[in-house]
PDB file of C-alpha atoms in Angstrom:
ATOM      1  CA  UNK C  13     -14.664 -34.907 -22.512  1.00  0.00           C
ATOM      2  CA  UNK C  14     -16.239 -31.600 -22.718  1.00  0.00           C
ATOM      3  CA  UNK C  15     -13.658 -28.296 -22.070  1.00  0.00           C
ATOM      4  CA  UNK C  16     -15.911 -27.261 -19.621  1.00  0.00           C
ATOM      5  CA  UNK C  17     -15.568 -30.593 -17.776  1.00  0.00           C
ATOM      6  CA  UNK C  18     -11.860 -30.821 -18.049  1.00  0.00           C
ATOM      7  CA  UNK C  19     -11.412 -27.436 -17.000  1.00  0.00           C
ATOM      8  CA  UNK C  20     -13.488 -28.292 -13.800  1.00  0.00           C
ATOM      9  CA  UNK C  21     -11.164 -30.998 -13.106  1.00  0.00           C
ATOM     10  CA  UNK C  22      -8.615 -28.619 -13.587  1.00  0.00           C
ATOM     11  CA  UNK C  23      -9.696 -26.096 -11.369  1.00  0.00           C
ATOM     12  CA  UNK C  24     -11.212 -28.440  -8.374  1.00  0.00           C
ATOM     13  CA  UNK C  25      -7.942 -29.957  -7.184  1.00  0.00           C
ATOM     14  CA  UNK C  26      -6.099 -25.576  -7.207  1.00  0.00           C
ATOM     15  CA  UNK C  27      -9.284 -24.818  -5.539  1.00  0.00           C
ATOM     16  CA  UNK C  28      -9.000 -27.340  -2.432  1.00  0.00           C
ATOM     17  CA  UNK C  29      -5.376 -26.444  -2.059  1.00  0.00           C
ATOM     18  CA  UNK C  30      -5.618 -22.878  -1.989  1.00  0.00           C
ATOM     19  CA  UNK C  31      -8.288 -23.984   0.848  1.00  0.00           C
ATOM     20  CA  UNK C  32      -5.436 -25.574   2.802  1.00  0.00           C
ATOM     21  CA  UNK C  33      -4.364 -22.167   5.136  1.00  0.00           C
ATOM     22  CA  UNK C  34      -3.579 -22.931   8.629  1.00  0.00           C
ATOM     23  CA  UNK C  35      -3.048 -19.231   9.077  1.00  0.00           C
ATOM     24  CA  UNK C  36      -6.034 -17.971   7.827  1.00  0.00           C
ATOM     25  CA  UNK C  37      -7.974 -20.424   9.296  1.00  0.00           C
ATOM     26  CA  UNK C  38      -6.864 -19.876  13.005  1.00  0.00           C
ATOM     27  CA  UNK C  39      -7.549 -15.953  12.471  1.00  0.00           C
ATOM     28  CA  UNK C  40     -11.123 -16.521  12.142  1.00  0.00           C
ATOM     29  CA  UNK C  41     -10.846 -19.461  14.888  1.00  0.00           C
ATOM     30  CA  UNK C  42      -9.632 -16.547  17.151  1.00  0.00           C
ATOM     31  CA  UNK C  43     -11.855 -14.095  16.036  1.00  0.00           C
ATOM     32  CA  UNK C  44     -14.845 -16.588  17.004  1.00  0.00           C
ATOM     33  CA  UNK C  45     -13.741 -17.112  20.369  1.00  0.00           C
ATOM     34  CA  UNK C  46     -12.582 -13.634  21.267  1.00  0.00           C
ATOM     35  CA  UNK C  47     -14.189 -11.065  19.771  1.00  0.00           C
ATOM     36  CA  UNK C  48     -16.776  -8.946  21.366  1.00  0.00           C
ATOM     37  CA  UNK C  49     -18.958  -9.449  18.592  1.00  0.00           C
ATOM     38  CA  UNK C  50     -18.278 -12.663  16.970  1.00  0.00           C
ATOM     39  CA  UNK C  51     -20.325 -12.886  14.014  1.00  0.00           C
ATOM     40  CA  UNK C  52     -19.891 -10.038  13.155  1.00  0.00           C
ATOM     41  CA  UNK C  53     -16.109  -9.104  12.746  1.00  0.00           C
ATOM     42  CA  UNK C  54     -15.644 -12.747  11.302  1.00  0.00           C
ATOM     43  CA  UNK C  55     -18.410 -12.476   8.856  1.00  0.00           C
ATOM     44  CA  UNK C  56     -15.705  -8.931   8.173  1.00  0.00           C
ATOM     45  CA  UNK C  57     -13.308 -11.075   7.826  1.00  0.00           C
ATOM     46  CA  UNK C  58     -14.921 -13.284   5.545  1.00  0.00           C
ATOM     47  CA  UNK C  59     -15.965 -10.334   3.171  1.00  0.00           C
ATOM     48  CA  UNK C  60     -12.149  -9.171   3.208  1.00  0.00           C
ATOM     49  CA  UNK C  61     -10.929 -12.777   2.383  1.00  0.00           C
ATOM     50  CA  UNK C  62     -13.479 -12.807  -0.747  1.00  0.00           C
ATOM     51  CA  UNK C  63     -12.518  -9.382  -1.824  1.00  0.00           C
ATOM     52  CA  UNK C  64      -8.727 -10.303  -1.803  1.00  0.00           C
ATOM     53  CA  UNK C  65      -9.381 -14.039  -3.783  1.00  0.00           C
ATOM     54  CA  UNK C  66     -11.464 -12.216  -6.186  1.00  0.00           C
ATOM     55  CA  UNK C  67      -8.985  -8.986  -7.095  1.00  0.00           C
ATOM     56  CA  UNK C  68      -6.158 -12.773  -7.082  1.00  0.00           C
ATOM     57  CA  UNK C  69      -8.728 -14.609  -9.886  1.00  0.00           C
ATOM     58  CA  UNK C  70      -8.835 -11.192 -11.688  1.00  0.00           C
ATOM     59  CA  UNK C  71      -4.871 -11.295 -11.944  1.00  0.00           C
ATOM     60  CA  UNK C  72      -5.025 -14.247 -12.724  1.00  0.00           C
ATOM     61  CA  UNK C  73      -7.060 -13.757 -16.008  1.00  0.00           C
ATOM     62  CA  UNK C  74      -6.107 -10.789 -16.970  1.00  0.00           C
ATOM     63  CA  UNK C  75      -2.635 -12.543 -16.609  1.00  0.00           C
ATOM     64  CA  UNK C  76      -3.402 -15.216 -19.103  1.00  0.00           C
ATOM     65  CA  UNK C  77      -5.620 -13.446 -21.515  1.00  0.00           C
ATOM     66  CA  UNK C  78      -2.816 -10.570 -22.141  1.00  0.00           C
ATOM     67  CA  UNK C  79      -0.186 -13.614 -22.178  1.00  0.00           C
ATOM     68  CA  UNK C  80      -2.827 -15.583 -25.089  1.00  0.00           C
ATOM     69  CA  UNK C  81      -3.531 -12.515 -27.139  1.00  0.00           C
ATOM     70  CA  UNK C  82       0.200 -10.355 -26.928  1.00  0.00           C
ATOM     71  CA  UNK C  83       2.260 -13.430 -27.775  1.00  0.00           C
ATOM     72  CA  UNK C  84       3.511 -15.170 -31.014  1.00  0.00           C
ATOM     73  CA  UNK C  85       3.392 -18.451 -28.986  1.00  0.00           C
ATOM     74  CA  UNK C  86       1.347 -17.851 -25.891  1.00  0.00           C
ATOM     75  CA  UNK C  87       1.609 -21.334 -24.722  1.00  0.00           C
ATOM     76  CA  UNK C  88       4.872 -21.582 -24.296  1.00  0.00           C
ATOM     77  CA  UNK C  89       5.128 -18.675 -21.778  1.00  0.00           C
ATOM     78  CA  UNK C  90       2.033 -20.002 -19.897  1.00  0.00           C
ATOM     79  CA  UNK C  91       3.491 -23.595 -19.748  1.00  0.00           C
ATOM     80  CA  UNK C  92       6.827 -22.062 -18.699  1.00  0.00           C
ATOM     81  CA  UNK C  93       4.482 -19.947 -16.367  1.00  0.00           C
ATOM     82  CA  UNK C  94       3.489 -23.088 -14.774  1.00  0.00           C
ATOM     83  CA  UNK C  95       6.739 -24.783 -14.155  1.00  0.00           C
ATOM     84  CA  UNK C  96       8.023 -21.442 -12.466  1.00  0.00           C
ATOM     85  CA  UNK C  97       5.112 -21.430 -10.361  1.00  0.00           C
ATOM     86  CA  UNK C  98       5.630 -25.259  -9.668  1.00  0.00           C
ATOM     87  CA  UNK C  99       8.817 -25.072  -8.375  1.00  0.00           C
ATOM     88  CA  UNK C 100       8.087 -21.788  -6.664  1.00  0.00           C
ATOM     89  CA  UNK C 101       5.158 -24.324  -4.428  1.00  0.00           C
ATOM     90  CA  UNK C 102       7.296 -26.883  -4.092  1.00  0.00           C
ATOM     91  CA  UNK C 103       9.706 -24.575  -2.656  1.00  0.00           C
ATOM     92  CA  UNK C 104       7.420 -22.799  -0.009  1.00  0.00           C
ATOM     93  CA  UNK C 105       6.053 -26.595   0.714  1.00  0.00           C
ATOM     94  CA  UNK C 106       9.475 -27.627   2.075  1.00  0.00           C
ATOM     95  CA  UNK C 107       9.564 -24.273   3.991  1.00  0.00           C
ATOM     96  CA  UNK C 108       6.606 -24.762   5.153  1.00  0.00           C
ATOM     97  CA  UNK C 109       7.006 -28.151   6.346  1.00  0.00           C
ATOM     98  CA  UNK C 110      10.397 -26.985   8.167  1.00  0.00           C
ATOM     99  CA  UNK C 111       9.026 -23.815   9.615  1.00  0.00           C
ATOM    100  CA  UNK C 112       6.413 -24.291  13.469  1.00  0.00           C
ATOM    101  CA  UNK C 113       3.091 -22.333  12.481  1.00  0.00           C
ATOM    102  CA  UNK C 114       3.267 -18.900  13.212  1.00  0.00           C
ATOM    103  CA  UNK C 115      -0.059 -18.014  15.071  1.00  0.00           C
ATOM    104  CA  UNK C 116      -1.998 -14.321  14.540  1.00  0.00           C
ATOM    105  CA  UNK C 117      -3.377 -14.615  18.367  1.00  0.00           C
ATOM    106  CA  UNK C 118      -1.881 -11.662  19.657  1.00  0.00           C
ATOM    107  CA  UNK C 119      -2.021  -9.143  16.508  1.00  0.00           C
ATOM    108  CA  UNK C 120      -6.233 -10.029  16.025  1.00  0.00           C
ATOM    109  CA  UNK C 121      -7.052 -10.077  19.870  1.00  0.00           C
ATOM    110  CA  UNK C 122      -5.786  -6.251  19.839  1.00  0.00           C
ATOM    111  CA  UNK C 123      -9.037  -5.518  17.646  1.00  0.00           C
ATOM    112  CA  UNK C 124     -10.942  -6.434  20.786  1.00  0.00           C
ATOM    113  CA  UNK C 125     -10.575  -3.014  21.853  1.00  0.00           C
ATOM    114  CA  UNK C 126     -12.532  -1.419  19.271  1.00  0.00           C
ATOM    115  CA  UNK C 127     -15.954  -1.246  20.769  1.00  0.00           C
ATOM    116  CA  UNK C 128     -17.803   0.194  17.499  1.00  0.00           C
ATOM    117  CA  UNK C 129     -19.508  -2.602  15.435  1.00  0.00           C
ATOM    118  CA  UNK C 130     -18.560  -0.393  12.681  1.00  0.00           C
ATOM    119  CA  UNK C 131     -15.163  -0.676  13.789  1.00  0.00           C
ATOM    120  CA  UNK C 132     -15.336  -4.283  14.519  1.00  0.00           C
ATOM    121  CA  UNK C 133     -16.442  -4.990  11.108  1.00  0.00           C
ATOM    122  CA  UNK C 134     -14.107  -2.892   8.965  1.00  0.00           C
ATOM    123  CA  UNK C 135     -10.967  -4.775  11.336  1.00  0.00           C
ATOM    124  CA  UNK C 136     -12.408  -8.265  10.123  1.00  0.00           C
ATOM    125  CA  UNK C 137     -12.060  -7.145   6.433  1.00  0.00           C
ATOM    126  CA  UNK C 138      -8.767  -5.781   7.580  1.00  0.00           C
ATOM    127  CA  UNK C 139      -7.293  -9.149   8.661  1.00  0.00           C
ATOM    128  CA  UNK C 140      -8.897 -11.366   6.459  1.00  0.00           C
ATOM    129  CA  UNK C 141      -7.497  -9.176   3.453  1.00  0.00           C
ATOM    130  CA  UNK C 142      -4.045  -9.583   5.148  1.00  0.00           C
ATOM    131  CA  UNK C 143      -4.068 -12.720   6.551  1.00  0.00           C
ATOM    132  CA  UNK C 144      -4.962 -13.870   2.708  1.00  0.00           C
ATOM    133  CA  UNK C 145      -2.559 -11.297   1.137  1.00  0.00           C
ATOM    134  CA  UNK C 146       0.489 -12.899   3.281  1.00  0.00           C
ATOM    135  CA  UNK C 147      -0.638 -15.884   2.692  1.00  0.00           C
ATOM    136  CA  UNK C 148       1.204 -16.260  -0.864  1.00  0.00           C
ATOM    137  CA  UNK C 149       0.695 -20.216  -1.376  1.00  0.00           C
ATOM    138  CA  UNK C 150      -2.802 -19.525  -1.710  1.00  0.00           C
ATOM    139  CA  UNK C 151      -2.577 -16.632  -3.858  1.00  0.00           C
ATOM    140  CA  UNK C 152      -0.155 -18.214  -5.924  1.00  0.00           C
ATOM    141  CA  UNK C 153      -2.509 -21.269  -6.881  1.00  0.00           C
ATOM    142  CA  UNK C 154      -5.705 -19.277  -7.092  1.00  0.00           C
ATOM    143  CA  UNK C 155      -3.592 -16.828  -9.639  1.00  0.00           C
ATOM    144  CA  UNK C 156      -2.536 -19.861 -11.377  1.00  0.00           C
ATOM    145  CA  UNK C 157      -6.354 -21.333 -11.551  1.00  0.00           C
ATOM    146  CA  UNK C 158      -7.367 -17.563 -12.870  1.00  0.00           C
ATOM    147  CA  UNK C 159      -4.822 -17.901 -15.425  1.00  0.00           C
ATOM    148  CA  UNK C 160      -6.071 -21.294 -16.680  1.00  0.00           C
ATOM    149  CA  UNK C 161      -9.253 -20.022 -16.632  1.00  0.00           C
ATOM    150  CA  UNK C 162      -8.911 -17.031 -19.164  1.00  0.00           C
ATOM    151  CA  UNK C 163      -6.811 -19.538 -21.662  1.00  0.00           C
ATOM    152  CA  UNK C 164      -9.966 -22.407 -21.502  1.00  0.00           C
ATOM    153  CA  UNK C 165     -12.213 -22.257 -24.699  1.00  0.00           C
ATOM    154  CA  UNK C 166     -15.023 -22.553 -22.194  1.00  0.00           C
ATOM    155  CA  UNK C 167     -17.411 -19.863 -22.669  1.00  0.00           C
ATOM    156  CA  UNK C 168     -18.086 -16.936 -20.030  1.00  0.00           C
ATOM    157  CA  UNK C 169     -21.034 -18.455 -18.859  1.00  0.00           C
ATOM    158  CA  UNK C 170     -19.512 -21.309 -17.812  1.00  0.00           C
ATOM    159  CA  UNK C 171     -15.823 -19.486 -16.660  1.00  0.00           C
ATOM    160  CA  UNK C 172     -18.283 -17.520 -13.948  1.00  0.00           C
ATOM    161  CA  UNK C 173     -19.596 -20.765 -13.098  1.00  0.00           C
ATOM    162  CA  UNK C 174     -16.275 -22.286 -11.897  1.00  0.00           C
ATOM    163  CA  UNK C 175     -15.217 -19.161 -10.625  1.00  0.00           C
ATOM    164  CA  UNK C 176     -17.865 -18.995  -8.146  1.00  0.00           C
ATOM    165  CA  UNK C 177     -16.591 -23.054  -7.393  1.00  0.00           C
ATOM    166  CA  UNK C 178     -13.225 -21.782  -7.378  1.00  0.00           C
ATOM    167  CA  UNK C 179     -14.183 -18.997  -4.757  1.00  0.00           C
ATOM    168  CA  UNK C 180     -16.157 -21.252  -2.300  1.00  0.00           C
ATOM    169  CA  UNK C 181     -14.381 -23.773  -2.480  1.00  0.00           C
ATOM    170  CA  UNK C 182     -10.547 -21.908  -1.854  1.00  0.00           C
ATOM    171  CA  UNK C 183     -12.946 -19.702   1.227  1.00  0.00           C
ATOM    172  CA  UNK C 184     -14.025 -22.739   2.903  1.00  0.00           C
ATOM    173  CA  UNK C 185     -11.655 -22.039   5.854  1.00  0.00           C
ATOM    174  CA  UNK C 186     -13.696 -19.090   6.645  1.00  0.00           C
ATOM    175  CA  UNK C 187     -17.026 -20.610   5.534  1.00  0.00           C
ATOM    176  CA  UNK C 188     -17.128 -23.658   7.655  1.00  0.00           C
ATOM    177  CA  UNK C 189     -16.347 -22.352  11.059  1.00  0.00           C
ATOM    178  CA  UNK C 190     -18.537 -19.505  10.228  1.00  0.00           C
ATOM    179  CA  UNK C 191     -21.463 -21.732   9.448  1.00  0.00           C
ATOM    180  CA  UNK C 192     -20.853 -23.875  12.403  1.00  0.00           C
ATOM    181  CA  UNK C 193     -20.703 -20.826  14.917  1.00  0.00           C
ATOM    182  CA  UNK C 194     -23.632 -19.753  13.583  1.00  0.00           C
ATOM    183  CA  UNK C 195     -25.848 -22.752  13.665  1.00  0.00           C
ATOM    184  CA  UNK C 196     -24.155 -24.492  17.026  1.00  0.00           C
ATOM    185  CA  UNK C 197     -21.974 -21.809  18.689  1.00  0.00           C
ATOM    186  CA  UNK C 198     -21.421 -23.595  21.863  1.00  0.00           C
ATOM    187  CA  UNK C 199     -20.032 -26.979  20.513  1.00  0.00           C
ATOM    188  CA  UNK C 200     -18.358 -24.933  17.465  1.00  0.00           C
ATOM    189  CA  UNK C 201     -16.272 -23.131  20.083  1.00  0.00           C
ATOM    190  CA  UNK C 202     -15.098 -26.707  21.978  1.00  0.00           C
ATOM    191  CA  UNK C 203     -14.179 -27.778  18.094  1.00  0.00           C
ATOM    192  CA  UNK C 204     -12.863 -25.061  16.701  1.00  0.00           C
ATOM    193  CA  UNK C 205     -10.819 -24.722  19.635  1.00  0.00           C
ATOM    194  CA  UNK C 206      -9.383 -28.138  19.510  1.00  0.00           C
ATOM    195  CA  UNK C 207      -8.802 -27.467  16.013  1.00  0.00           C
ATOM    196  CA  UNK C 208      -6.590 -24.138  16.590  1.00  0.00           C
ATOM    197  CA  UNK C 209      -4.621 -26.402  18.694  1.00  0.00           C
ATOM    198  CA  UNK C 210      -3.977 -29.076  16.239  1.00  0.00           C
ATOM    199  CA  UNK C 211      -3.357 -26.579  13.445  1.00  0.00           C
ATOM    200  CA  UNK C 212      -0.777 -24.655  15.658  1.00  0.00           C
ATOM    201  CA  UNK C 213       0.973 -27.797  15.739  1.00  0.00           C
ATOM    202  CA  UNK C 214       0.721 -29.349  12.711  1.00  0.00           C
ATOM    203  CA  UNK C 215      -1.159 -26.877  10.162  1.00  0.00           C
ATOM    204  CA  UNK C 216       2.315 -26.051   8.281  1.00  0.00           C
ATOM    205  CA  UNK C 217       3.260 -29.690   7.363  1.00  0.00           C
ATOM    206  CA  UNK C 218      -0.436 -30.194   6.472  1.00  0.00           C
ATOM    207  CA  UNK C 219       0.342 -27.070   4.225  1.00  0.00           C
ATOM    208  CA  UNK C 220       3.476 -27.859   3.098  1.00  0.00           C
ATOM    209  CA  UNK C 221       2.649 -31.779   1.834  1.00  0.00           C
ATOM    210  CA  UNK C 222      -0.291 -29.879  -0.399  1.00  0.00           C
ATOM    211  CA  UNK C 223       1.889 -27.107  -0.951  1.00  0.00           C
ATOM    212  CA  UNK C 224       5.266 -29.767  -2.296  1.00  0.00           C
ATOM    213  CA  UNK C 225       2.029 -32.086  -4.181  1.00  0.00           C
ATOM    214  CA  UNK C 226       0.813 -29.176  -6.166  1.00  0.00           C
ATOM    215  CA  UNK C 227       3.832 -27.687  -6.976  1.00  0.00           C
ATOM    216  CA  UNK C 228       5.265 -31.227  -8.710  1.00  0.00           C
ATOM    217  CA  UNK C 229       2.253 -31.639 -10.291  1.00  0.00           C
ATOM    218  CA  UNK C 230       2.271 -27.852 -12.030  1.00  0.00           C
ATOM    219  CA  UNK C 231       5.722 -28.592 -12.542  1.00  0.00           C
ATOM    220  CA  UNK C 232       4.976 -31.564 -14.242  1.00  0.00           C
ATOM    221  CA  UNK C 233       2.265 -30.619 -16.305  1.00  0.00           C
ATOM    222  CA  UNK C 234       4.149 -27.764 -17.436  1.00  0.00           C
ATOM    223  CA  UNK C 235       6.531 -29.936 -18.728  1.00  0.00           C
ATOM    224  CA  UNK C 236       4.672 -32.228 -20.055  1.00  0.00           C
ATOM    225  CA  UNK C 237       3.132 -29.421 -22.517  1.00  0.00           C
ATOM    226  CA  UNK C 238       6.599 -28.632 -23.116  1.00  0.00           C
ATOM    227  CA  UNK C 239       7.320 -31.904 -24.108  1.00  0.00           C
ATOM    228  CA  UNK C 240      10.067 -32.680 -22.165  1.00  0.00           C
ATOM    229  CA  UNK C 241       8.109 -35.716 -20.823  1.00  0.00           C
TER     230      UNK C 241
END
């Protein structure tokens, strides 16, 4: 199997579980269905979601380069590294999973009294920069897919490539319903209003059964490059 392949597979699975945000998905839910100016302040929100992943994936290999190149045995931190990390998931899954969804409804409809589009637009990137940066499950795993990144032998060409994946794939909360607004706004409201609704109930053990599966399996693979198992 080629290391470009196997670092795909690698990535893919981080990728859809840093996608798995009930919070960040019901602040763009909101902003679609009360905002003055839909599109616009959640297309803000989108750009502040991709600036936040992208300064995480930057972390993240800067993380694991200085880790491969200031170390006598680099891979014995970054193993290590992922077994923290692991455990750290596995603990905010069970929290998670405990813990009702905490909704942003009444801190993003306060930016529907900014009547500027200007304003509008620099609140989305606002809240989808926080919503992300609170949101430390996600930043977690898309640190940890930066740092396997920068230790693959894959070659820059083809890191950029599955960093763009990684990137669309960890933003399709804010991608879909933006797409689906755009190209059927009536029905999207009617769905992505049912869908608030279900997340609000259920989004955090959604989150925290990806959060608890990830975590065992970085915890795992750590140790089995430890050779404990």
């Amino acid at each position: 199997m080629s290391s470009f392949l196997t670092l795909l597979i690698q990535i893919i699975p981080l990728a859809f579980g840093a996608a798995v945000s009930p919070t960040a998905l019901m602040g763009i839910i909101i902003l679609l269905s009360v905002s003055k100016k839909p599109k616009l302040q959640s297309f803000g929100y989108y750009i502040g979601s991709l600036i936040l992943i992208i300064i995480v994936v930057l972390i993240g290999i800067l993380l694991g380069t200085g880790i491969s190149t200031g170390y006598n045995k680099p891979h014995l931190l970054l193993n290590w590294i992922d077994v923290i990390l692991g455990i750290l998931l596995l603990l905010i899954g069970i929290r998670r999973i405990i813990q009702t969804q905490k909704s942003p409804t009444n801190h993003i409809q306060s930016s529907n009294e900014q009547k500027s589009s200007l304003n509008l637009f620099l609140k989305g990137i606002s809240y989808g920069f926080g919503l992300f940066l609170i949101n430390f499950s996600t930043t977690i795993i898309v640190l940890e897919a930066g740092k396997e990144i920068a230790v693959s032998p894959v070659g820059w060409i083809g890191k950029l490539f599955i960093i763009i994946i990684l990137i669309i794939i960890t933003l399709l909360v804010c991608e879909v319903p933006l797409l689906m607004y755009i190209l059927y706004p009536q029905k999207a409201k009617k769905i992505l209003l049912k869908v608030n609704k279900w997340m609000q109930r259920n989004g955090h053990i959604l989150m925290g059964i990806v959060l608890f599966l990830i975590g065992a399996y970085l915890i795992v693979i750590g140790l089995i490059r430890l050779g404990f198992i």
